[in-house]
Each structure stands twice: as C-alpha cells, then as structure tokens.
Short mmCIF file of N, CA and C in Angstrom, two decimals:
data_model
loop_
_atom_site.label_atom_id
_atom_site.label_comp_id
_atom_site.label_asym_id
_atom_site.label_seq_id
_atom_site.Cartn_x
_atom_site.Cartn_y
_atom_site.Cartn_z
N MET A 1 33.39 -109.88 88.93
CA MET A 1 31.68 -109.55 90.06
C MET A 1 32.11 -108.54 90.82
N LYS A 2 32.71 -108.86 91.69
CA LYS A 2 33.03 -108.23 92.97
C LYS A 2 33.08 -106.68 92.97
N LYS A 3 34.23 -106.46 91.81
CA LYS A 3 33.75 -105.21 91.05
C LYS A 3 32.14 -104.62 90.78
N THR A 4 31.93 -105.37 89.80
CA THR A 4 30.66 -105.20 89.57
C THR A 4 29.14 -104.68 90.94
N ILE A 5 29.26 -105.58 92.06
CA ILE A 5 28.41 -105.82 93.18
C ILE A 5 28.81 -103.96 93.99
N LEU A 6 30.26 -104.17 94.33
CA LEU A 6 30.79 -102.50 95.33
C LEU A 6 30.25 -101.39 94.19
N LEU A 7 30.60 -101.93 92.39
CA LEU A 7 30.28 -100.27 92.24
C LEU A 7 28.83 -100.37 92.17
N GLY A 8 28.40 -100.85 92.24
CA GLY A 8 26.02 -101.12 92.61
C GLY A 8 26.25 -100.16 93.39
N ILE A 9 27.05 -100.89 94.47
CA ILE A 9 27.12 -99.76 96.23
C ILE A 9 27.28 -99.15 95.93
N ILE A 10 28.02 -98.26 95.83
CA ILE A 10 29.42 -97.02 95.24
C ILE A 10 27.63 -95.94 95.14
N LEU A 11 27.18 -96.52 93.84
CA LEU A 11 26.50 -96.42 93.20
C LEU A 11 25.19 -95.57 93.65
N LEU A 12 24.58 -96.48 94.74
CA LEU A 12 22.87 -96.90 95.21
C LEU A 12 23.66 -96.00 96.68
N ILE A 13 24.47 -95.69 97.11
CA ILE A 13 24.61 -94.67 98.18
C ILE A 13 24.88 -93.46 97.79
N PHE A 14 25.77 -93.19 96.66
CA PHE A 14 25.52 -91.58 95.64
C PHE A 14 23.82 -91.00 95.01
N VAL A 15 23.34 -92.24 94.74
CA VAL A 15 22.16 -91.23 93.95
C VAL A 15 20.89 -91.39 95.28
N THR A 16 21.04 -91.99 96.43
CA THR A 16 20.38 -92.09 97.41
C THR A 16 20.93 -90.47 98.84
N GLY A 17 22.10 -90.37 98.27
CA GLY A 17 22.64 -89.63 99.01
C GLY A 17 22.92 -88.27 98.58
N CYS A 18 22.34 -88.16 96.99
CA CYS A 18 22.06 -87.05 96.99
C CYS A 18 20.29 -86.41 96.65
N GLY A 19 19.93 -87.10 97.24
CA GLY A 19 18.33 -87.27 96.25
C GLY A 19 17.73 -86.85 97.90
N THR A 20 18.65 -86.61 98.73
CA THR A 20 17.34 -85.45 100.13
C THR A 20 18.34 -83.95 100.35
N THR A 21 17.55 -83.44 100.21
CA THR A 21 17.79 -81.52 100.14
C THR A 21 17.79 -81.11 101.36
N LYS A 22 18.52 -80.59 101.55
CA LYS A 22 19.10 -79.86 103.38
C LYS A 22 18.32 -78.29 103.34
N GLU A 23 17.16 -78.45 105.00
CA GLU A 23 16.84 -77.35 104.81
C GLU A 23 17.09 -76.27 104.86
N GLU A 24 16.09 -75.27 104.09
CA GLU A 24 17.06 -73.93 104.24
C GLU A 24 16.54 -72.81 105.05
N LYS A 25 16.27 -71.19 104.74
CA LYS A 25 15.77 -70.50 105.04
C LYS A 25 15.45 -69.72 104.30
N MET A 26 13.56 -68.81 104.33
CA MET A 26 13.53 -67.62 103.57
C MET A 26 13.01 -67.03 104.78
N VAL A 27 13.44 -65.31 105.14
CA VAL A 27 12.90 -64.34 105.33
C VAL A 27 12.09 -63.19 105.13
N CYS A 28 11.17 -62.74 105.93
CA CYS A 28 10.48 -62.23 104.94
C CYS A 28 10.35 -61.04 106.37
N THR A 29 10.37 -60.03 105.71
CA THR A 29 10.14 -58.53 106.36
C THR A 29 9.35 -57.39 105.72
N ARG A 30 8.72 -57.02 106.35
CA ARG A 30 7.67 -55.81 106.70
C ARG A 30 7.70 -55.16 107.39
N THR A 31 8.01 -53.32 106.82
CA THR A 31 7.54 -52.70 108.28
C THR A 31 7.42 -51.01 107.69
N ALA A 32 6.07 -50.35 108.37
CA ALA A 32 5.06 -49.85 108.07
C ALA A 32 5.50 -48.92 108.68
N THR A 33 4.05 -47.40 108.24
CA THR A 33 3.85 -46.52 110.37
C THR A 33 1.94 -46.45 109.26
N MET A 34 1.87 -46.77 110.56
CA MET A 34 0.33 -46.72 109.09
C MET A 34 -0.34 -46.27 110.78
N ASN A 35 -1.53 -45.15 111.38
CA ASN A 35 -2.30 -45.07 112.32
C ASN A 35 -1.60 -44.63 113.76
N GLY A 36 -0.41 -43.81 113.56
CA GLY A 36 0.39 -43.60 114.18
C GLY A 36 1.21 -44.88 114.52
N MET A 37 1.24 -45.96 114.39
CA MET A 37 1.79 -47.14 114.76
C MET A 37 2.58 -48.14 114.87
N GLU A 38 4.29 -47.61 114.42
CA GLU A 38 5.46 -48.66 113.74
C GLU A 38 4.95 -49.82 113.74
N LEU A 39 5.11 -51.22 112.52
CA LEU A 39 5.13 -52.00 112.65
C LEU A 39 6.49 -52.47 111.71
N ASP A 40 6.95 -53.48 112.27
CA ASP A 40 8.13 -54.48 112.80
C ASP A 40 7.75 -55.70 112.55
N PHE A 41 7.59 -56.61 110.63
CA PHE A 41 7.51 -57.56 111.42
C PHE A 41 8.53 -58.79 110.54
N ARG A 42 8.78 -60.03 111.21
CA ARG A 42 9.29 -61.06 110.46
C ARG A 42 9.44 -61.96 110.57
N TYR A 43 9.29 -62.65 109.30
CA TYR A 43 8.33 -64.11 109.24
C TYR A 43 9.41 -64.70 109.03
N GLU A 44 9.30 -66.26 109.29
CA GLU A 44 11.13 -66.96 109.42
C GLU A 44 11.04 -68.32 108.42
N VAL A 45 11.36 -68.38 107.13
CA VAL A 45 10.17 -69.83 106.99
C VAL A 45 11.47 -71.22 106.30
N TYR A 46 11.48 -71.93 107.57
CA TYR A 46 12.41 -72.99 107.17
C TYR A 46 12.39 -73.97 105.64
N TYR A 47 12.60 -74.97 104.90
CA TYR A 47 11.88 -74.85 103.81
C TYR A 47 12.97 -76.07 103.46
N GLN A 48 12.26 -77.72 102.39
CA GLN A 48 12.43 -78.27 102.24
C GLN A 48 12.22 -78.76 100.54
N GLY A 49 12.81 -78.22 100.02
CA GLY A 49 12.50 -78.32 99.02
C GLY A 49 11.12 -77.26 98.00
N ASN A 50 9.30 -77.36 98.10
CA ASN A 50 8.65 -76.50 98.35
C ASN A 50 7.78 -77.51 99.36
N ASN A 51 7.99 -77.91 100.57
CA ASN A 51 7.61 -78.14 101.37
C ASN A 51 7.97 -77.08 102.92
N VAL A 52 7.06 -76.52 103.44
CA VAL A 52 7.58 -76.47 104.36
C VAL A 52 7.99 -76.54 106.22
N ASN A 53 8.48 -76.94 106.31
CA ASN A 53 8.82 -77.65 107.91
C ASN A 53 8.26 -76.83 108.96
N LYS A 54 9.13 -75.16 108.90
CA LYS A 54 8.29 -74.94 110.29
C LYS A 54 8.62 -73.41 109.73
N VAL A 55 7.17 -72.69 110.51
CA VAL A 55 7.61 -70.59 110.53
C VAL A 55 8.06 -70.57 111.97
N LYS A 56 9.11 -69.95 111.51
CA LYS A 56 8.45 -68.66 113.07
C LYS A 56 7.94 -67.23 112.64
N THR A 57 7.54 -66.78 113.73
CA THR A 57 7.47 -65.60 113.66
C THR A 57 7.37 -63.77 114.16
N ARG A 58 7.82 -62.90 113.62
CA ARG A 58 8.20 -61.84 115.11
C ARG A 58 7.15 -60.99 114.13
N GLU A 59 6.41 -60.16 115.06
CA GLU A 59 5.30 -59.30 114.30
C GLU A 59 5.47 -58.27 116.41
N LYS A 60 5.97 -56.88 115.92
CA LYS A 60 6.06 -55.60 116.60
C LYS A 60 5.26 -54.64 115.83
N VAL A 61 5.14 -53.89 117.61
CA VAL A 61 4.00 -52.52 116.78
C VAL A 61 3.61 -51.64 118.05
N LYS A 62 4.62 -51.17 117.92
CA LYS A 62 5.50 -49.54 118.77
C LYS A 62 4.18 -48.25 118.46
N SER A 63 3.83 -48.30 119.78
CA SER A 63 2.31 -46.86 120.31
C SER A 63 2.34 -46.18 121.03
N GLU A 64 2.82 -45.33 121.41
CA GLU A 64 2.69 -43.96 122.64
C GLU A 64 2.11 -44.59 122.96
N SER A 65 0.37 -44.83 122.24
CA SER A 65 -1.28 -45.06 122.90
C SER A 65 -0.77 -46.66 124.07
N ASP A 66 -0.91 -46.95 125.70
CA ASP A 66 -1.47 -47.53 125.71
C ASP A 66 -2.41 -49.06 125.28
N VAL A 67 -3.97 -47.80 125.55
CA VAL A 67 -5.01 -48.15 125.29
C VAL A 67 -5.16 -49.41 123.96
N THR A 68 -4.61 -48.22 122.78
CA THR A 68 -4.02 -49.30 122.23
C THR A 68 -3.31 -50.26 121.78
N LEU A 69 -2.35 -50.74 122.96
CA LEU A 69 -1.53 -51.59 123.23
C LEU A 69 -2.16 -52.51 123.74
N LYS A 70 -3.28 -52.73 124.83
CA LYS A 70 -3.87 -53.22 125.24
C LYS A 70 -4.56 -54.06 124.42
N ASN A 71 -5.56 -52.96 123.95
CA ASN A 71 -6.57 -53.40 122.13
C ASN A 71 -6.30 -54.27 121.69
N LEU A 72 -5.16 -54.54 120.88
CA LEU A 72 -4.07 -55.19 120.55
C LEU A 72 -4.00 -56.91 121.16
N GLU A 73 -3.14 -56.39 122.41
CA GLU A 73 -2.59 -57.54 122.99
C GLU A 73 -3.97 -58.71 123.37
N SER A 74 -5.25 -57.86 123.81
CA SER A 74 -6.29 -58.49 123.43
C SER A 74 -6.75 -59.60 122.95
N GLN A 75 -7.18 -58.46 121.53
CA GLN A 75 -7.14 -58.74 120.24
C GLN A 75 -6.83 -60.99 119.55
N ALA A 76 -5.31 -60.51 119.81
CA ALA A 76 -4.13 -61.14 119.81
C ALA A 76 -4.05 -62.52 119.74
N LYS A 77 -4.20 -62.10 121.62
CA LYS A 77 -4.49 -63.13 122.64
C LYS A 77 -5.63 -64.24 122.45
N THR A 78 -6.81 -63.85 122.21
CA THR A 78 -7.71 -64.05 121.89
C THR A 78 -8.08 -64.99 120.71
N LEU A 79 -7.42 -64.42 119.45
CA LEU A 79 -6.47 -64.87 118.11
C LEU A 79 -6.15 -66.49 118.39
N TYR A 80 -4.99 -65.92 119.07
CA TYR A 80 -3.99 -67.19 118.93
C TYR A 80 -4.60 -68.19 120.60
N SER A 81 -5.44 -68.08 120.98
CA SER A 81 -5.96 -68.86 121.98
C SER A 81 -6.73 -70.66 121.18
N ASN A 82 -7.16 -69.79 119.99
CA ASN A 82 -7.82 -70.88 119.45
C ASN A 82 -7.04 -71.78 119.39
N PHE A 83 -5.54 -71.54 119.01
CA PHE A 83 -5.19 -72.44 119.17
C PHE A 83 -4.01 -73.87 119.85
N ASP A 84 -4.49 -73.25 121.07
CA ASP A 84 -4.19 -73.50 122.51
C ASP A 84 -3.36 -75.02 122.41
N LYS A 85 -4.60 -75.54 121.78
CA LYS A 85 -4.72 -77.44 121.59
C LYS A 85 -3.76 -77.37 120.86
N ILE A 86 -3.22 -76.85 119.45
CA ILE A 86 -2.47 -78.07 118.44
C ILE A 86 -1.61 -77.04 119.82
N LYS A 87 -0.77 -79.71 118.85
CA LYS A 87 0.66 -79.22 119.10
C LYS A 87 1.81 -78.55 117.96
N ASN A 88 2.72 -78.34 118.69
CA ASN A 88 3.36 -77.81 117.61
C ASN A 88 3.51 -76.34 117.31
N TYR A 89 2.19 -75.92 117.87
CA TYR A 89 1.51 -74.94 117.90
C TYR A 89 1.35 -73.57 118.69
N ASN A 90 2.88 -72.88 118.45
CA ASN A 90 3.99 -72.42 120.00
C ASN A 90 3.64 -70.59 119.09
N TYR A 91 2.54 -69.53 120.53
CA TYR A 91 3.02 -68.01 120.76
C TYR A 91 2.81 -67.44 121.73
N SER A 92 2.91 -65.71 121.52
CA SER A 92 2.85 -65.45 122.94
C SER A 92 3.39 -64.36 122.45
N VAL A 93 2.69 -63.30 123.41
CA VAL A 93 2.10 -61.60 122.91
C VAL A 93 1.75 -61.53 124.18
N THR A 94 3.50 -60.15 124.40
CA THR A 94 3.74 -59.63 125.11
C THR A 94 3.51 -57.98 125.13
N ILE A 95 3.85 -57.13 125.80
CA ILE A 95 4.25 -55.85 125.74
C ILE A 95 5.26 -55.53 126.79
N GLU A 96 5.71 -54.41 125.81
CA GLU A 96 7.67 -54.62 126.36
C GLU A 96 7.45 -53.08 126.31
N ASP A 97 8.15 -51.81 127.29
CA ASP A 97 7.99 -50.26 126.51
C ASP A 97 6.90 -50.41 125.58
N ASN A 98 7.15 -49.66 124.93
CA ASN A 98 5.81 -49.49 124.51
C ASN A 98 5.17 -49.96 123.03
N THR A 99 5.59 -51.33 123.26
CA THR A 99 6.11 -51.53 121.84
C THR A 99 5.00 -53.30 122.09
N LEU A 100 4.04 -53.49 120.97
CA LEU A 100 3.47 -55.05 121.26
C LEU A 100 4.24 -56.39 120.68
N ILE A 101 4.49 -57.31 120.96
CA ILE A 101 5.52 -58.37 120.96
C ILE A 101 4.95 -59.22 119.92
N SER A 102 4.87 -60.32 119.56
CA SER A 102 3.03 -61.27 119.13
C SER A 102 4.41 -62.23 118.59
N THR A 103 5.14 -63.82 119.30
CA THR A 103 5.18 -64.46 118.03
C THR A 103 4.42 -65.67 118.36
N THR A 104 5.56 -66.33 117.16
CA THR A 104 4.17 -67.68 116.50
C THR A 104 5.98 -69.06 117.07
N ASN A 105 5.52 -70.14 117.20
CA ASN A 105 6.52 -71.06 116.54
C ASN A 105 5.57 -71.80 115.85
N ILE A 106 5.55 -72.42 114.99
CA ILE A 106 4.60 -73.74 114.12
C ILE A 106 5.81 -75.11 113.54
N ASN A 107 5.93 -75.77 113.71
CA ASN A 107 6.39 -76.47 113.57
C ASN A 107 5.62 -77.60 112.39
N TYR A 108 5.70 -77.40 111.18
CA TYR A 108 4.56 -77.77 110.15
C TYR A 108 5.10 -79.39 110.20
N GLN A 109 5.81 -79.77 110.38
CA GLN A 109 6.69 -81.39 110.13
C GLN A 109 5.80 -82.24 110.76
N LYS A 110 5.65 -81.73 112.06
CA LYS A 110 4.88 -82.66 113.10
C LYS A 110 3.44 -82.61 113.94
N ILE A 111 2.75 -80.81 112.73
CA ILE A 111 1.64 -80.40 113.71
C ILE A 111 0.68 -81.64 113.05
N ASN A 112 -0.62 -81.85 113.34
CA ASN A 112 -1.83 -81.91 113.04
C ASN A 112 -2.50 -80.93 112.25
N ILE A 113 -2.29 -81.04 111.05
CA ILE A 113 -2.74 -80.89 110.11
C ILE A 113 -3.74 -80.43 109.51
N ASP A 114 -4.95 -81.46 109.89
CA ASP A 114 -6.39 -81.56 110.67
C ASP A 114 -6.91 -80.81 110.67
N GLU A 115 -6.22 -80.96 112.14
CA GLU A 115 -6.40 -80.51 113.59
C GLU A 115 -6.88 -79.19 113.87
N LEU A 116 -5.06 -78.17 112.37
CA LEU A 116 -5.48 -76.78 112.42
C LEU A 116 -6.21 -76.09 111.27
N LEU A 117 -7.18 -77.33 110.60
CA LEU A 117 -7.75 -76.79 109.70
C LEU A 117 -9.14 -76.42 110.33
N LYS A 118 -9.26 -77.59 111.18
CA LYS A 118 -10.62 -77.35 111.58
C LYS A 118 -11.67 -76.14 112.40
N ILE A 119 -9.95 -75.43 112.74
CA ILE A 119 -9.75 -74.28 113.43
C ILE A 119 -9.42 -73.20 112.98
N ASP A 120 -8.61 -73.32 111.29
CA ASP A 120 -8.35 -72.19 110.82
C ASP A 120 -8.68 -72.48 109.06
N SER A 121 -9.68 -72.88 108.72
CA SER A 121 -10.25 -73.34 107.39
C SER A 121 -8.95 -72.65 105.89
N SER A 122 -8.43 -71.83 106.28
CA SER A 122 -8.01 -70.71 105.34
C SER A 122 -6.40 -71.59 105.15
N ILE A 123 -6.11 -72.28 105.88
CA ILE A 123 -5.39 -72.17 105.95
C ILE A 123 -5.23 -73.50 104.42
N ASN A 124 -6.63 -73.81 104.04
CA ASN A 124 -6.62 -75.34 103.42
C ASN A 124 -5.68 -74.87 101.95
N GLN A 125 -6.03 -73.03 101.16
CA GLN A 125 -5.61 -72.35 100.49
C GLN A 125 -3.42 -72.80 100.77
N LEU A 126 -3.31 -73.13 101.36
CA LEU A 126 -1.21 -72.50 101.52
C LEU A 126 -0.79 -74.32 101.09
N LEU A 127 -2.12 -75.45 100.89
CA LEU A 127 -1.62 -76.60 101.26
C LEU A 127 -0.93 -77.08 99.57
N ASN A 128 -0.50 -78.66 99.45
CA ASN A 128 0.03 -78.38 97.94
C ASN A 128 -0.39 -80.27 97.92
N ASP A 129 0.07 -80.66 96.95
CA ASP A 129 -1.03 -81.63 96.99
C ASP A 129 -0.40 -83.38 98.15
N ASN A 130 0.62 -83.02 98.39
CA ASN A 130 1.06 -83.67 100.09
C ASN A 130 0.20 -83.76 100.78
N ASN A 131 -0.60 -82.05 101.48
CA ASN A 131 -1.11 -81.86 102.90
C ASN A 131 -0.37 -80.87 103.88
N LYS A 132 0.75 -80.24 102.03
CA LYS A 132 2.28 -79.82 102.82
C LYS A 132 2.50 -78.80 103.14
N ILE A 133 2.47 -78.06 103.26
CA ILE A 133 2.73 -75.88 103.48
C ILE A 133 3.39 -75.68 102.69
N ASP A 134 2.59 -75.04 101.94
CA ASP A 134 3.43 -75.02 99.92
C ASP A 134 4.55 -73.71 99.77
N LEU A 135 5.74 -73.49 99.99
CA LEU A 135 6.61 -71.84 99.98
C LEU A 135 6.03 -70.89 99.69
N GLU A 136 6.10 -71.73 97.47
CA GLU A 136 5.54 -69.92 97.03
C GLU A 136 4.32 -70.14 97.41
N LYS A 137 3.51 -70.35 98.11
CA LYS A 137 1.92 -70.38 98.26
C LYS A 137 1.99 -69.03 99.07
N ILE A 138 2.58 -69.40 100.71
CA ILE A 138 3.52 -69.23 101.78
C ILE A 138 3.44 -67.78 100.76
N THR A 139 4.74 -67.66 100.50
CA THR A 139 5.41 -66.13 99.50
C THR A 139 4.72 -65.52 99.01
N LYS A 140 3.96 -66.24 98.76
CA LYS A 140 3.06 -64.92 98.07
C LYS A 140 1.83 -64.74 99.44
N VAL A 141 1.66 -65.11 100.09
CA VAL A 141 0.43 -64.67 101.23
C VAL A 141 1.33 -63.51 101.50
N TYR A 142 3.09 -63.22 102.29
CA TYR A 142 3.40 -63.01 102.74
C TYR A 142 3.86 -61.38 102.15
N GLU A 143 4.43 -61.81 100.63
CA GLU A 143 3.89 -60.25 99.30
C GLU A 143 2.94 -59.29 99.41
N GLN A 144 1.85 -60.64 99.05
CA GLN A 144 0.85 -59.34 99.25
C GLN A 144 0.32 -58.75 100.42
N THR A 145 0.62 -58.59 101.34
CA THR A 145 0.94 -58.30 102.80
C THR A 145 1.96 -56.91 102.71
N GLY A 146 2.91 -57.57 101.60
CA GLY A 146 3.51 -55.92 102.34
C GLY A 146 5.40 -56.49 102.52
N ALA A 147 5.19 -57.61 102.07
CA ALA A 147 5.96 -58.29 103.41
C ALA A 147 7.43 -58.11 101.75
N THR A 148 9.12 -58.41 101.88
CA THR A 148 9.86 -58.73 100.67
C THR A 148 10.00 -59.90 101.30
N CYS A 149 10.62 -60.55 100.55
CA CYS A 149 10.89 -62.40 101.80
C CYS A 149 13.00 -62.20 100.11
N SER A 150 13.40 -63.26 101.45
CA SER A 150 14.24 -63.17 99.98
C SER A 150 14.96 -64.89 100.95
N LYS A 151 15.79 -65.30 99.71
CA LYS A 151 16.41 -67.08 100.71
C LYS A 151 17.94 -66.06 101.27
N LYS A 152 18.05 -67.02 102.04
CA LYS A 152 19.65 -66.95 102.80
C LYS A 152 20.35 -68.11 102.28
#
C-alpha cells in the first residue's frame, strides 16, 4: 500500500513537472537602406508555448540629416506617448551621433491587455483565444515587414 502511494506521488510530481514549459527566445532582425537612411531593427520575443511573455525592440535609423532625425524622433515620441499610462509598456527615443534609437520593453504577462486595446485596437489581431499575444501571429507581422526571425 505504501509503495502504491509513493509511486502515485512520484508520478504526480513527474507529470506536473513535465507540464511546464520554459521561456524561450526568438530574435527577428531587419536591415535596409531607404531614402538615404540605414535601418537596423531587432526584436526579441520571449515566449512559452505559443504565448508571448515579453517583447524587447531596438530600432536604429542612421541618417546624415539632422532634420530627418528630429522629425522621426518627434513622430516616435508622439506615437509612444499614447502608451505613457500603460504599466509594463516602457519605451525610449534618443538621438546619438547620427542615429535615432527607439527601444521598447513590453511585459505582456503583466500588462493590462484591455487598456492596451483601448489605445491600439490593432493589437487584437495578435491575440489568441486566451487573450494572450500569439507567437505565430507576431512572427508573421515581423516577417511581413521584411524581418528574418529565428528561435534561439
């Protein structure tokens, strides 16, 4: 009888332990030259199964034109300012040398998706049935912009 109970406990621990998936990482990159600007984009997607936990982005635009960089900076800051009140959505936009650097750090595990949808309803196309950001859908969006994605 004791062996049966012990075997049952070991089996339960084994089954529940194997059911968890560890967080993995996918990196998407895109480089291009457009209208005299050099683009260098990197998107790091942290996920478990098909649910995206976090996304970290770094988009660099290099240009010899200060006016172009200032305009891009203004546009990016205006766009991102809509997300100022969303907790777990962090961004920065800076100009260093001749390069605009835009970064975001979004924690989808902690973010209020409903609040995010009020600001950007297009996020809805990335959601799965569990109201989580879907890995396949976000990968498709990055690839449609010309990025190459690989799981690490």
